[in-house]
PDB file of C-alpha atoms in Angstrom:
ATOM      1  CA  MET A   1    -143.145 247.386 192.702  1.00  0.00           C
ATOM      2  CA  SER A   2    -146.242 245.728 191.332  1.00  0.00           C
ATOM      3  CA  ASN A   3    -145.036 246.522 187.765  1.00  0.00           C
ATOM      4  CA  VAL A   4    -141.748 244.682 188.256  1.00  0.00           C
ATOM      5  CA  LEU A   5    -143.159 241.144 188.213  1.00  0.00           C
ATOM      6  CA  PRO A   6    -145.319 241.558 185.072  1.00  0.00           C
ATOM      7  CA  ARG A   7    -142.382 243.192 183.233  1.00  0.00           C
ATOM      8  CA  ALA A   8    -140.006 240.441 184.303  1.00  0.00           C
ATOM      9  CA  ALA A   9    -142.514 237.792 183.213  1.00  0.00           C
ATOM     10  CA  ALA A  10    -143.006 239.536 179.842  1.00  0.00           C
ATOM     11  CA  LEU A  11    -139.242 239.782 179.288  1.00  0.00           C
ATOM     12  CA  ALA A  12    -138.759 236.129 180.216  1.00  0.00           C
ATOM     13  CA  ALA A  13    -141.548 235.073 177.834  1.00  0.00           C
ATOM     14  CA  ALA A  14    -140.076 237.195 175.028  1.00  0.00           C
ATOM     15  CA  ALA A  15    -136.615 235.726 175.621  1.00  0.00           C
ATOM     16  CA  LEU A  16    -138.007 232.186 175.582  1.00  0.00           C
ATOM     17  CA  LEU A  17    -139.933 232.868 172.379  1.00  0.00           C
ATOM     18  CA  ALA A  18    -136.896 234.452 170.725  1.00  0.00           C
ATOM     19  CA  THR A  19    -134.591 231.534 171.568  1.00  0.00           C
ATOM     20  CA  THR A  20    -137.188 228.935 170.602  1.00  0.00           C
ATOM     21  CA  GLY A  21    -137.933 230.729 167.333  1.00  0.00           C
ATOM     22  CA  ALA A  22    -134.234 231.118 166.616  1.00  0.00           C
ATOM     23  CA  SER A  23    -133.550 227.443 167.225  1.00  0.00           C
ATOM     24  CA  LEU A  24    -136.533 226.435 165.077  1.00  0.00           C
ATOM     25  CA  GLY A  25    -135.307 228.723 162.295  1.00  0.00           C
ATOM     26  CA  ALA A  26    -131.801 227.281 162.553  1.00  0.00           C
ATOM     27  CA  THR A  27    -133.161 223.745 162.360  1.00  0.00           C
ATOM     28  CA  GLN A  28    -135.265 224.540 159.330  1.00  0.00           C
ATOM     29  CA  ALA A  29    -132.404 226.361 157.596  1.00  0.00           C
ATOM     30  CA  SER A  30    -129.949 223.535 158.289  1.00  0.00           C
ATOM     31  CA  ALA A  31    -132.404 221.054 156.755  1.00  0.00           C
ATOM     32  CA  LEU A  32    -131.974 222.796 153.384  1.00  0.00           C
ATOM     33  CA  PRO A  33    -129.073 221.675 151.199  1.00  0.00           C
ATOM     34  CA  MET A  34    -126.344 224.303 151.290  1.00  0.00           C
ATOM     35  CA  ALA A  35    -123.743 224.765 148.593  1.00  0.00           C
ATOM     36  CA  PRO A  36    -121.396 227.689 147.987  1.00  0.00           C
ATOM     37  CA  THR A  37    -121.730 229.981 144.995  1.00  0.00           C
ATOM     38  CA  CYS A  38    -119.558 228.857 142.079  1.00  0.00           C
ATOM     39  CA  ARG A  39    -116.513 231.062 141.599  1.00  0.00           C
ATOM     40  CA  VAL A  40    -114.591 231.588 138.359  1.00  0.00           C
ATOM     41  CA  ALA A  41    -111.821 229.400 139.826  1.00  0.00           C
ATOM     42  CA  ASP A  42    -114.385 226.564 140.243  1.00  0.00           C
ATOM     43  CA  LEU A  43    -115.507 226.671 136.618  1.00  0.00           C
ATOM     44  CA  ASP A  44    -114.291 225.924 133.133  1.00  0.00           C
ATOM     45  CA  LEU A  45    -116.015 228.455 130.861  1.00  0.00           C
ATOM     46  CA  ALA A  46    -116.498 227.889 127.135  1.00  0.00           C
ATOM     47  CA  VAL A  47    -118.699 228.954 124.240  1.00  0.00           C
ATOM     48  CA  GLY A  48    -120.529 226.012 122.678  1.00  0.00           C
ATOM     49  CA  GLU A  49    -121.655 225.360 119.122  1.00  0.00           C
ATOM     50  CA  PRO A  50    -123.970 228.021 117.669  1.00  0.00           C
ATOM     51  CA  ASP A  51    -127.577 227.231 116.817  1.00  0.00           C
ATOM     52  CA  ARG A  52    -129.066 229.245 113.955  1.00  0.00           C
ATOM     53  CA  ALA A  53    -132.825 229.687 113.822  1.00  0.00           C
ATOM     54  CA  GLY A  54    -135.313 232.304 112.688  1.00  0.00           C
ATOM     55  CA  GLY A  55    -132.830 235.075 111.858  1.00  0.00           C
ATOM     56  CA  SER A  56    -130.890 234.799 115.106  1.00  0.00           C
ATOM     57  CA  VAL A  57    -127.930 232.814 116.357  1.00  0.00           C
ATOM     58  CA  GLU A  58    -127.781 231.322 119.852  1.00  0.00           C
ATOM     59  CA  TYR A  59    -124.456 230.498 121.491  1.00  0.00           C
ATOM     60  CA  PRO A  60    -124.496 228.488 124.719  1.00  0.00           C
ATOM     61  CA  ILE A  61    -122.077 229.662 127.362  1.00  0.00           C
ATOM     62  CA  LEU A  62    -120.983 226.506 129.178  1.00  0.00           C
ATOM     63  CA  PHE A  63    -120.192 226.549 132.910  1.00  0.00           C
ATOM     64  CA  THR A  64    -118.500 223.275 133.930  1.00  0.00           C
ATOM     65  CA  ASN A  65    -117.772 222.589 137.606  1.00  0.00           C
ATOM     66  CA  THR A  66    -114.126 221.479 137.853  1.00  0.00           C
ATOM     67  CA  THR A  67    -114.101 221.004 141.635  1.00  0.00           C
ATOM     68  CA  GLY A  68    -114.892 218.006 143.771  1.00  0.00           C
ATOM     69  CA  HIS A  69    -117.845 219.754 145.438  1.00  0.00           C
ATOM     70  CA  THR A  70    -121.251 221.023 144.386  1.00  0.00           C
ATOM     71  CA  CYS A  71    -121.676 224.768 143.935  1.00  0.00           C
ATOM     72  CA  THR A  72    -124.566 226.958 142.806  1.00  0.00           C
ATOM     73  CA  LEU A  73    -125.243 229.614 140.186  1.00  0.00           C
ATOM     74  CA  ARG A  74    -128.268 231.908 140.318  1.00  0.00           C
ATOM     75  CA  GLY A  75    -129.203 234.542 137.804  1.00  0.00           C
ATOM     76  CA  TYR A  76    -127.678 236.111 134.754  1.00  0.00           C
ATOM     77  CA  PRO A  77    -124.012 236.144 133.822  1.00  0.00           C
ATOM     78  CA  GLY A  78    -122.483 239.415 132.676  1.00  0.00           C
ATOM     79  CA  VAL A  79    -121.416 239.079 129.026  1.00  0.00           C
ATOM     80  CA  SER A  80    -119.578 241.354 126.624  1.00  0.00           C
ATOM     81  CA  VAL A  81    -117.262 240.959 123.649  1.00  0.00           C
ATOM     82  CA  THR A  82    -113.705 242.314 123.511  1.00  0.00           C
ATOM     83  CA  ASP A  83    -111.050 242.873 120.872  1.00  0.00           C
ATOM     84  CA  ALA A  84    -107.509 241.454 120.825  1.00  0.00           C
ATOM     85  CA  ARG A  85    -106.406 244.235 123.211  1.00  0.00           C
ATOM     86  CA  HIS A  86    -109.193 243.237 125.655  1.00  0.00           C
ATOM     87  CA  ARG A  87    -111.191 246.431 125.028  1.00  0.00           C
ATOM     88  CA  GLN A  88    -114.952 246.067 125.067  1.00  0.00           C
ATOM     89  CA  ILE A  89    -116.710 246.303 121.702  1.00  0.00           C
ATOM     90  CA  GLY A  90    -120.100 247.987 122.064  1.00  0.00           C
ATOM     91  CA  THR A  91    -122.440 247.476 124.991  1.00  0.00           C
ATOM     92  CA  SER A  92    -122.792 244.391 127.162  1.00  0.00           C
ATOM     93  CA  ALA A  93    -125.498 241.810 126.479  1.00  0.00           C
ATOM     94  CA  ILE A  94    -128.905 242.715 127.896  1.00  0.00           C
ATOM     95  CA  ARG A  95    -130.906 240.332 130.058  1.00  0.00           C
ATOM     96  CA  THR A  96    -133.810 238.513 128.428  1.00  0.00           C
ATOM     97  CA  GLY A  97    -136.094 239.029 131.426  1.00  0.00           C
ATOM     98  CA  GLU A  98    -136.667 235.299 131.991  1.00  0.00           C
ATOM     99  CA  ALA A  99    -137.250 234.038 135.525  1.00  0.00           C
ATOM    100  CA  ILE A 100    -134.189 232.932 137.465  1.00  0.00           C
ATOM    101  CA  SER A 101    -133.642 229.998 139.772  1.00  0.00           C
ATOM    102  CA  THR A 102    -130.787 228.527 141.767  1.00  0.00           C
ATOM    103  CA  VAL A 103    -128.956 225.911 139.730  1.00  0.00           C
ATOM    104  CA  PHE A 104    -126.901 223.257 141.527  1.00  0.00           C
ATOM    105  CA  VAL A 105    -123.744 222.470 139.559  1.00  0.00           C
ATOM    106  CA  PHE A 106    -122.439 219.054 140.616  1.00  0.00           C
ATOM    107  CA  PRO A 107    -118.783 218.089 140.081  1.00  0.00           C
ATOM    108  CA  ASP A 108    -118.018 217.644 136.349  1.00  0.00           C
ATOM    109  CA  ASP A 109    -121.533 218.810 135.352  1.00  0.00           C
ATOM    110  CA  THR A 110    -122.180 221.596 132.857  1.00  0.00           C
ATOM    111  CA  VAL A 111    -124.953 224.201 132.928  1.00  0.00           C
ATOM    112  CA  THR A 112    -125.616 226.888 130.331  1.00  0.00           C
ATOM    113  CA  ALA A 113    -126.747 230.423 129.654  1.00  0.00           C
ATOM    114  CA  ILE A 114    -127.731 231.343 126.095  1.00  0.00           C
ATOM    115  CA  MET A 115    -126.128 234.321 124.358  1.00  0.00           C
ATOM    116  CA  ARG A 116    -128.205 235.506 121.372  1.00  0.00           C
ATOM    117  CA  THR A 117    -127.624 237.907 118.476  1.00  0.00           C
ATOM    118  CA  ASN A 118    -129.069 238.405 114.993  1.00  0.00           C
ATOM    119  CA  SER A 119    -127.590 236.618 112.021  1.00  0.00           C
ATOM    120  CA  ARG A 120    -125.461 238.871 109.774  1.00  0.00           C
ATOM    121  CA  TRP A 121    -128.061 239.021 107.009  1.00  0.00           C
ATOM    122  CA  GLY A 122    -130.840 239.706 109.523  1.00  0.00           C
ATOM    123  CA  ALA A 123    -129.385 242.938 110.918  1.00  0.00           C
ATOM    124  CA  PRO A 124    -127.311 245.469 109.010  1.00  0.00           C
ATOM    125  CA  ASN A 125    -125.672 247.078 112.081  1.00  0.00           C
ATOM    126  CA  CYS A 126    -122.912 244.624 112.991  1.00  0.00           C
ATOM    127  CA  ARG A 127    -119.994 245.299 115.325  1.00  0.00           C
ATOM    128  CA  GLN A 128    -116.429 244.350 114.490  1.00  0.00           C
ATOM    129  CA  THR A 129    -115.664 240.679 115.104  1.00  0.00           C
ATOM    130  CA  SER A 130    -114.508 240.017 118.658  1.00  0.00           C
ATOM    131  CA  ALA A 131    -111.420 238.154 119.782  1.00  0.00           C
ATOM    132  CA  ASN A 132    -112.990 237.167 123.124  1.00  0.00           C
ATOM    133  CA  VAL A 133    -116.256 236.732 124.939  1.00  0.00           C
ATOM    134  CA  LYS A 134    -115.928 238.125 128.460  1.00  0.00           C
ATOM    135  CA  VAL A 135    -118.098 236.327 131.027  1.00  0.00           C
ATOM    136  CA  TYR A 136    -118.830 237.176 134.651  1.00  0.00           C
ATOM    137  CA  PRO A 137    -120.605 234.209 136.277  1.00  0.00           C
ATOM    138  CA  PRO A 138    -123.777 235.275 138.129  1.00  0.00           C
ATOM    139  CA  ASN A 139    -123.040 237.144 141.373  1.00  0.00           C
ATOM    140  CA  SER A 140    -119.330 237.401 140.570  1.00  0.00           C
ATOM    141  CA  SER A 141    -117.092 240.425 140.203  1.00  0.00           C
ATOM    142  CA  VAL A 142    -114.404 238.327 138.508  1.00  0.00           C
ATOM    143  CA  ALA A 143    -114.607 237.604 134.774  1.00  0.00           C
ATOM    144  CA  GLU A 144    -112.944 235.228 132.381  1.00  0.00           C
ATOM    145  CA  GLU A 145    -112.264 236.023 128.753  1.00  0.00           C
ATOM    146  CA  ILE A 146    -112.934 233.109 126.441  1.00  0.00           C
ATOM    147  CA  PRO A 147    -111.086 233.318 123.123  1.00  0.00           C
ATOM    148  CA  TYR A 148    -113.892 233.350 120.551  1.00  0.00           C
ATOM    149  CA  ASP A 149    -114.533 235.180 117.286  1.00  0.00           C
ATOM    150  CA  LEU A 150    -118.069 236.534 117.505  1.00  0.00           C
ATOM    151  CA  ARG A 151    -119.812 239.085 115.342  1.00  0.00           C
ATOM    152  CA  VAL A 152    -122.638 240.793 117.214  1.00  0.00           C
ATOM    153  CA  CYS A 153    -125.345 242.079 114.871  1.00  0.00           C
ATOM    154  CA  GLY A 154    -128.394 243.953 116.135  1.00  0.00           C
ATOM    155  CA  MET A 155    -129.665 242.542 119.418  1.00  0.00           C
ATOM    156  CA  PHE A 156    -127.263 241.099 121.989  1.00  0.00           C
ATOM    157  CA  GLU A 157    -129.012 239.172 124.770  1.00  0.00           C
ATOM    158  CA  ILE A 158    -128.141 236.761 127.567  1.00  0.00           C
ATOM    159  CA  SER A 159    -130.445 234.319 129.372  1.00  0.00           C
ATOM    160  CA  PRO A 160    -130.118 233.259 133.007  1.00  0.00           C
ATOM    161  CA  VAL A 161    -128.110 230.160 133.844  1.00  0.00           C
ATOM    162  CA  GLU A 162    -130.158 226.977 133.503  1.00  0.00           C
ATOM    163  CA  GLY A 163    -129.485 223.408 134.511  1.00  0.00           C
ATOM    164  CA  PRO A 164    -129.227 220.478 132.135  1.00  0.00           C
ATOM    165  CA  ASP A 165    -132.475 219.397 130.490  1.00  0.00           C
TER     166      ASP A 165
END
């Protein structure tokens, strides 16, 4: 019987600590800005103008928020090239290994990820020219194929999504 009171007091203290900690955590979490992850349906995807430098060619993949709300992208998109029959040509782009961060994409804003390959004269092992670039936004299992003629030669890399400079 003498053990009952200390146990009850310990349980009551633990319950009080748990509810206080939980409410503090909820307050702190709700103080952070929350925005949903951008879905393919929220975005207009495009391939921008290539930039040639040092034996490679960089193509920005443009993610434009077409909704009336802010959404986020975090990490690397999945990228591959496909032929006119939508069959993948070669392997998917490999990740560059750069650090990732959460990027807030405000309505009508555009963020980018950089797709990189060697220039044709810089690498002899080129794939057939694609009809599309297939892009999975970060953390998405749904892709969009962007009509685009691209010749992958040698390396094929993708950077994480980054906000505007």
